């Protein structure tokens, strides 16, 4: 057929009409649309009966009340518990991500034995019987060789019945080495002990205060009980002033009534500068100073030597002008702040940077605490006080054998409680140095780890890994595969927090006590065991006096015993609230030798008082690094969106990190535009960040709200020990790779708040 | 369908209270089966029904101020609340619609064929596209809630003000014989509002004087985003700081803060 113009047009028109009349294209298009949506792998969640389980979140020490929503046997959502005395119905992003931890691929599903080299990730699945007999066998050998003190146990906390069960195990076994990470609360605990003679957790009555002076505490970024703080912020009105002092515009600073930029590390100096103005203008609490304090005016100490009083020392050395030179805070701001603070009705000064997981120096802790004393904010409504854990647990006495007794008398491996650091209880950051510098065999023969991830959280992780390499046996009770688990020889997986029963101690900083009960929301998904049951079983296998110390069949019967009268309420309501007087002592009574608040504390030991911060020289401790090679200073910051302790971010948590903080695999370092301009670096550039301890490739984020010449980086990234499908590995840098510990001369606690650094464009 | 006493759900967010913790975002993910990917740092393809932005006054240290700005779907009513929201007006598949009985802009995933016209039309970037099939690693499929269907590759999704919670509350009310009465304020609250630890978000019927949002939206410091566009959003913000209120719209340098809001009020 010949195709001419006419027939071509006819054919075209015919085809168009035909296509439009035929249903085929529309049908095909519709089918295609449906087809693209009907993939069989798009899940259809099963329906069923809805129920709720009341429990307590233990992902951080904040102890929020939670309600776990279930459909049949599945946990589908976590909600805040209404009217809870800590969290008031609120919940944080970490708590809301909880089910991703329960069902996530990071879970260790069965006991594991290491096959390859440490950290290589080759494991053999073994049964509980094999795992337990291997571990207890080695523990029994150590005891048989009279070396029970060669065992150390790093736990996430020392409060609550599980850590105490572990400590009891170590006592009966013969090791003094129960260790946990320390924070700002430990420094403050010692400052309070030295000045007030009291032991306990330091608490702040923030609900009733009118003026909060925060020396860098991340009140809205995970400090204390995070949800209590966020709730308190939401309830805020004009009657409460918050002043935030730190070198970087944190979220807390952004929400404060006033943000005072300060040179990093000079917070203690500023506290004494404020004290200077308060004393000079007679704004201090005369009643407290005259009736309840010593050392204010000076005089002879217990050895008959004359010591300058706090008043004269502060007046002589901390005039606003000289403090201004050190801190970078204008003298007028110091004077104005001191007057407003002292004149406020109820006020409190808070010590500790960020979430409070860095201990800080004793001189800073003492300076801030002295400021509280000066304005009479101790044991007062709206002030700072000491809370002791209620001792409801009934522990039957147990006797120990000769081996255990000798082992217990050995000095602690971390040096805490020894003559060098008499008031410190735990010095985990000292461990790597002690192990690495030991000649011959490592002083730790067997290390047990539970609810802790020291290879991630210890400063200078490279040194920590080197130290761990020297420990012959590492046993981990981790629920998840993490950095320390990856370095272990055996993993005896604990139930996840939503599968296990445990009491939850009162969170830090709360002026009253709230004990919670975490209850299993679902049956254990995998072949895991409750750590309490495992400890009891290990003790029974070891036999003799160790077994005798554990007369319980399992953790549950022990817990019911321990909680005694509280069990019924805890089991039903989920928490018990105990409102006790903030201290057993009257407001102006203290447990020191003088029964007064001691502005010039004495260590009371043979080593003498010369290690105490000689107040006049409490200049900031120098930070690590050569100022020539490393002209900048790097500090960390904490965020509600980044889990920076033992557990890593769940996928939901990583999803809410801003793209100005994490972009692809690179973490951003905050730089002031002025500094960046001088370095020739712009927004989004890739740069090399180096410190005396390490190097990292980072992204640059220009941020006006940071002091020039300062760099800041979030804590919580740079994870490598988790499985790849947990979506957190190899993102960003672990801040602890770049910093090393700086022990405080008095407490031995880590004082490092930053390190010198250099940033160069690559 | 435009009687003014109809229920009109809306939200008031107090930016002075918001601390940027991100709980609202995770509350939303976990309530609405929102998927996640290995890398979520490209925010253009990251699925969020509510996203917390951070804005700054850009003044040099130490006068810098920042403010967090949570942005869910604004559930625009359009001029006169006739339901001509930007997205509804353009959808060729009627996959998104304006519900006149609640003021909520819906999204029906099985109707959507992924043309993304609505995404282009939305001035608030509230809509997100499923470029990939969702993957729940490990045993995470077990936590999926049956109240909200999981979405498939190729469809657009967005904030629904947790409409399934409204349906559950309505069902309960019907069961209890209260179907003639309006729902109580606490009977229906979206997941983000319920979980906010600072209590920065308030949700309720903007037309009901008994609900807190009715009073809050009249706060002199209240404003909405891009009011000049006449989208008539149902999400209000409160900030005591002028620079924040000014950042909520495209003010010309000579325009006084709040002038756009007053002009828009006259128009509606």
Tab-separated table of N, CA and C in Angstrom, chain A residues 2-81:
chain	number	residue	atom	x	y	z
A	2	UNK	N	0.442	2.165	-0.789
A	2	UNK	CA	1.231	3.403	-0.855
A	2	UNK	C	0.752	4.377	0.229
A	3	UNK	N	1.699	4.877	0.974
A	3	UNK	CA	1.292	5.803	2.047
A	3	UNK	C	1.442	7.231	1.549
A	4	UNK	N	0.331	7.832	1.239
A	4	UNK	CA	0.378	9.242	0.852
A	4	UNK	C	-0.058	10.090	2.026
A	5	UNK	N	-0.122	11.351	1.802
A	5	UNK	CA	-0.444	12.274	2.884
A	5	UNK	C	-1.813	11.978	3.465
A	6	UNK	N	-2.778	11.741	2.553
A	6	UNK	CA	-4.150	11.523	2.967
A	6	UNK	C	-4.272	10.276	3.862
A	7	UNK	N	-3.661	9.178	3.370
A	7	UNK	CA	-3.819	7.938	4.151
A	7	UNK	C	-3.046	8.032	5.471
A	8	UNK	N	-1.944	8.775	5.470
A	8	UNK	CA	-1.191	8.934	6.729
A	8	UNK	C	-2.039	9.656	7.781
A	9	UNK	N	-2.701	10.737	7.366
A	9	UNK	CA	-3.544	11.482	8.305
A	9	UNK	C	-4.697	10.607	8.776
A	10	UNK	N	-5.291	9.876	7.817
A	10	UNK	CA	-6.420	9.024	8.185
A	10	UNK	C	-5.987	7.988	9.211
A	11	UNK	N	-4.825	7.418	8.968
A	11	UNK	CA	-4.319	6.393	9.885
A	11	UNK	C	-4.070	6.986	11.277
A	12	UNK	N	-3.451	8.192	11.269
A	12	UNK	CA	-3.162	8.838	12.552
A	12	UNK	C	-4.438	9.112	13.324
A	13	UNK	N	-5.406	9.705	12.649
A	13	UNK	CA	-6.659	10.026	13.331
A	13	UNK	C	-7.332	8.751	13.802
A	14	UNK	N	-7.322	7.766	12.916
A	14	UNK	CA	-7.940	6.482	13.275
A	14	UNK	C	-7.284	5.888	14.509
A	15	UNK	N	-5.956	5.951	14.539
A	15	UNK	CA	-5.236	5.374	15.676
A	15	UNK	C	-5.573	6.120	16.953
A	16	UNK	N	-5.586	7.477	16.868
A	16	UNK	CA	-5.894	8.264	18.079
A	16	UNK	C	-7.277	7.931	18.585
A	17	UNK	N	-8.242	7.913	17.684
A	17	UNK	CA	-9.617	7.622	18.106
A	17	UNK	C	-9.685	6.215	18.690
A	18	UNK	N	-9.021	5.285	17.992
A	18	UNK	CA	-9.057	3.890	18.443
A	18	UNK	C	-8.488	3.740	19.844
A	19	UNK	N	-7.342	4.391	20.066
A	19	UNK	CA	-6.702	4.281	21.380
A	19	UNK	C	-7.607	4.855	22.467
A	20	UNK	N	-8.295	5.961	22.127
A	20	UNK	CA	-9.141	6.590	23.135
A	20	UNK	C	-10.396	5.793	23.402
A	21	UNK	N	-10.863	5.069	22.425
A	21	UNK	CA	-12.067	4.256	22.651
A	21	UNK	C	-11.707	2.985	23.404
A	22	UNK	N	-10.553	2.422	23.046
A	22	UNK	CA	-10.174	1.172	23.697
A	22	UNK	C	-9.863	1.409	25.169
A	23	UNK	N	-10.298	0.557	26.080
A	23	UNK	CA	-9.970	0.704	27.497
A	23	UNK	C	-8.549	0.252	27.809
A	24	UNK	N	-7.862	-0.346	26.864
A	24	UNK	CA	-6.579	-0.983	27.187
A	24	UNK	C	-5.548	-0.044	27.823
A	25	UNK	N	-5.275	1.161	27.237
A	25	UNK	CA	-4.245	2.001	27.859
A	25	UNK	C	-4.598	2.399	29.283
A	26	UNK	N	-5.876	2.754	29.485
A	26	UNK	CA	-6.288	3.191	30.844
A	26	UNK	C	-6.188	2.044	31.820
A	27	UNK	N	-6.591	0.900	31.327
A	27	UNK	CA	-6.524	-0.287	32.189
A	27	UNK	C	-5.063	-0.586	32.539
A	28	UNK	N	-4.195	-0.487	31.511
A	28	UNK	CA	-2.780	-0.786	31.730
A	28	UNK	C	-2.149	0.215	32.697
A	29	UNK	N	-2.528	1.489	32.520
A	29	UNK	CA	-1.963	2.521	33.390
A	29	UNK	C	-2.394	2.301	34.839
A	30	UNK	N	-3.659	2.002	35.001
A	30	UNK	CA	-4.204	1.755	36.331
A	30	UNK	C	-3.523	0.541	36.961
A	31	UNK	N	-3.402	-0.522	36.144
A	31	UNK	CA	-2.747	-1.727	36.641
A	31	UNK	C	-1.319	-1.437	37.066
A	32	UNK	N	-0.669	-0.626	36.217
A	32	UNK	CA	0.722	-0.308	36.529
A	32	UNK	C	0.813	0.431	37.860
A	33	UNK	N	-0.132	1.375	38.074
A	33	UNK	CA	-0.124	2.142	39.323
A	33	UNK	C	-0.343	1.218	40.517
A	34	UNK	N	-1.323	0.306	40.354
A	34	UNK	CA	-1.605	-0.613	41.458
A	34	UNK	C	-0.426	-1.556	41.686
A	35	UNK	N	0.102	-2.011	40.552
A	35	UNK	CA	1.200	-2.971	40.623
A	35	UNK	C	2.397	-2.380	41.378
A	36	UNK	N	2.693	-1.095	41.109
A	36	UNK	CA	3.848	-0.507	41.779
A	36	UNK	C	3.624	-0.349	43.279
A	37	UNK	N	2.372	-0.488	43.700
A	37	UNK	CA	2.100	-0.333	45.134
A	37	UNK	C	1.837	-1.653	45.828
A	38	UNK	N	1.817	-2.738	45.068
A	38	UNK	CA	1.435	-4.011	45.664
A	38	UNK	C	2.598	-4.947	45.860
A	39	UNK	N	3.742	-4.386	46.195
A	39	UNK	CA	4.854	-5.280	46.474
A	39	UNK	C	4.510	-6.116	47.693
A	40	UNK	N	4.742	-7.404	47.622
A	40	UNK	CA	4.385	-8.248	48.763
A	40	UNK	C	5.241	-7.945	49.985
A	41	UNK	N	6.377	-7.261	49.775
A	41	UNK	CA	7.219	-7.012	50.944
A	41	UNK	C	6.871	-5.719	51.673
A	42	UNK	N	5.865	-5.013	51.222
A	42	UNK	CA	5.382	-3.907	52.045
A	42	UNK	C	4.526	-4.529	53.150
A	43	UNK	N	4.994	-4.440	54.401
A	43	UNK	CA	4.321	-5.221	55.431
A	43	UNK	C	2.933	-4.693	55.797
A	44	UNK	N	2.054	-5.601	56.146
A	44	UNK	CA	0.739	-5.235	56.664
A	44	UNK	C	0.716	-5.662	58.132
A	45	UNK	N	0.829	-4.682	59.049
A	45	UNK	CA	0.919	-5.057	60.472
A	45	UNK	C	-0.335	-5.795	60.938
A	46	UNK	N	-0.102	-6.811	61.718
A	46	UNK	CA	-1.191	-7.654	62.207
A	46	UNK	C	-2.016	-6.893	63.250
A	47	UNK	N	-3.346	-7.029	63.160
A	47	UNK	CA	-4.220	-6.390	64.145
A	47	UNK	C	-4.373	-7.292	65.352
A	48	UNK	N	-4.905	-6.752	66.432
A	48	UNK	CA	-5.112	-7.586	67.603
A	48	UNK	C	-5.512	-6.763	68.805
A	49	UNK	N	-5.508	-7.423	69.944
A	49	UNK	CA	-5.940	-6.766	71.169
A	49	UNK	C	-4.856	-5.798	71.656
A	50	UNK	N	-5.285	-4.603	72.050
A	50	UNK	CA	-4.326	-3.589	72.496
A	50	UNK	C	-4.239	-3.606	74.020
A	51	UNK	N	-3.023	-3.587	74.527
A	51	UNK	CA	-2.851	-3.507	75.982
A	51	UNK	C	-1.631	-2.624	76.283
A	52	UNK	N	-1.504	-2.222	77.538
A	52	UNK	CA	-0.385	-1.373	77.959
A	52	UNK	C	0.348	-2.008	79.135
A	53	UNK	N	1.675	-1.892	79.148
A	53	UNK	CA	2.471	-2.347	80.287
A	53	UNK	C	3.138	-1.120	80.905
A	54	UNK	N	2.967	-0.962	82.224
A	54	UNK	CA	3.614	0.164	82.919
A	54	UNK	C	5.040	-0.215	83.251
A	55	UNK	N	5.979	0.631	82.901
A	55	UNK	CA	7.369	0.306	83.202
A	55	UNK	C	8.186	1.588	83.384
A	56	UNK	N	9.486	1.428	83.456
A	56	UNK	CA	10.388	2.568	83.597
A	56	UNK	C	11.459	2.437	82.534
A	57	UNK	N	11.784	3.550	81.901
A	57	UNK	CA	12.816	3.554	80.870
A	57	UNK	C	14.184	3.541	81.544
A	58	UNK	N	15.059	2.640	81.103
A	58	UNK	CA	16.415	2.610	81.672
A	58	UNK	C	17.481	2.824	80.603
A	59	UNK	N	17.086	3.435	79.480
A	59	UNK	CA	18.077	3.706	78.434
A	59	UNK	C	19.080	4.759	78.882
A	60	UNK	N	18.676	5.638	79.796
A	60	UNK	CA	19.615	6.564	80.431
A	60	UNK	C	19.244	6.594	81.906
A	61	UNK	N	20.034	7.238	82.763
A	61	UNK	CA	19.681	7.211	84.191
A	61	UNK	C	18.486	8.110	84.556
A	62	UNK	N	17.818	8.703	83.571
A	62	UNK	CA	16.734	9.644	83.834
A	62	UNK	C	15.478	9.059	84.442
A	63	UNK	N	15.277	7.744	84.307
A	63	UNK	CA	14.193	7.022	84.985
A	63	UNK	C	12.800	7.578	84.727
A	64	UNK	N	12.439	7.786	83.474
A	64	UNK	CA	11.089	8.240	83.126
A	64	UNK	C	10.101	7.079	83.198
A	65	UNK	N	8.876	7.394	83.606
A	65	UNK	CA	7.813	6.397	83.568
A	65	UNK	C	7.354	6.209	82.137
A	66	UNK	N	7.202	4.959	81.713
A	66	UNK	CA	6.743	4.718	80.341
A	66	UNK	C	5.573	3.741	80.323
A	67	UNK	N	4.794	3.830	79.246
A	67	UNK	CA	3.720	2.875	78.992
A	67	UNK	C	4.052	2.220	77.653
A	68	UNK	N	4.179	0.912	77.659
A	68	UNK	CA	4.482	0.218	76.411
A	68	UNK	C	3.164	-0.291	75.828
A	69	UNK	N	2.835	0.216	74.633
A	69	UNK	CA	1.598	-0.213	73.972
A	69	UNK	C	1.857	-1.508	73.219
A	70	UNK	N	0.979	-2.469	73.436
A	70	UNK	CA	1.163	-3.759	72.775
A	70	UNK	C	-0.038	-4.089	71.897
A	71	UNK	N	0.200	-4.803	70.797
A	71	UNK	CA	-0.860	-5.413	70.005
A	71	UNK	C	-0.556	-6.903	70.032
A	72	UNK	N	-1.440	-7.674	70.617
A	72	UNK	CA	-1.161	-9.084	70.914
A	72	UNK	C	0.156	-9.169	71.685
A	73	UNK	N	1.120	-9.914	71.129
A	73	UNK	CA	2.383	-10.059	71.854
A	73	UNK	C	3.457	-9.092	71.400
A	74	UNK	N	3.094	-8.208	70.470
A	74	UNK	CA	4.086	-7.292	69.941
A	74	UNK	C	4.046	-5.968	70.694
A	75	UNK	N	5.205	-5.427	71.006
A	75	UNK	CA	5.251	-4.059	71.533
A	75	UNK	C	5.272	-3.135	70.325
A	76	UNK	N	4.317	-2.213	70.203
A	76	UNK	CA	4.260	-1.372	69.013
A	76	UNK	C	4.622	0.086	69.285
A	77	UNK	N	4.568	0.505	70.547
A	77	UNK	CA	4.917	1.906	70.781
A	77	UNK	C	5.210	2.145	72.250
A	78	UNK	N	6.034	3.163	72.514
A	78	UNK	CA	6.315	3.561	73.893
A	78	UNK	C	5.784	4.973	74.097
A	79	UNK	N	5.052	5.164	75.173
A	79	UNK	CA	4.508	6.490	75.488
A	79	UNK	C	4.938	6.884	76.893
A	80	UNK	N	4.873	8.161	77.197
A	80	UNK	CA	5.203	8.621	78.542
A	80	UNK	C	4.086	8.252	79.518
A	81	UNK	N	4.450	8.022	80.781
A	81	UNK	CA	3.441	7.680	81.787
A	81	UNK	C	2.902	8.967	82.406
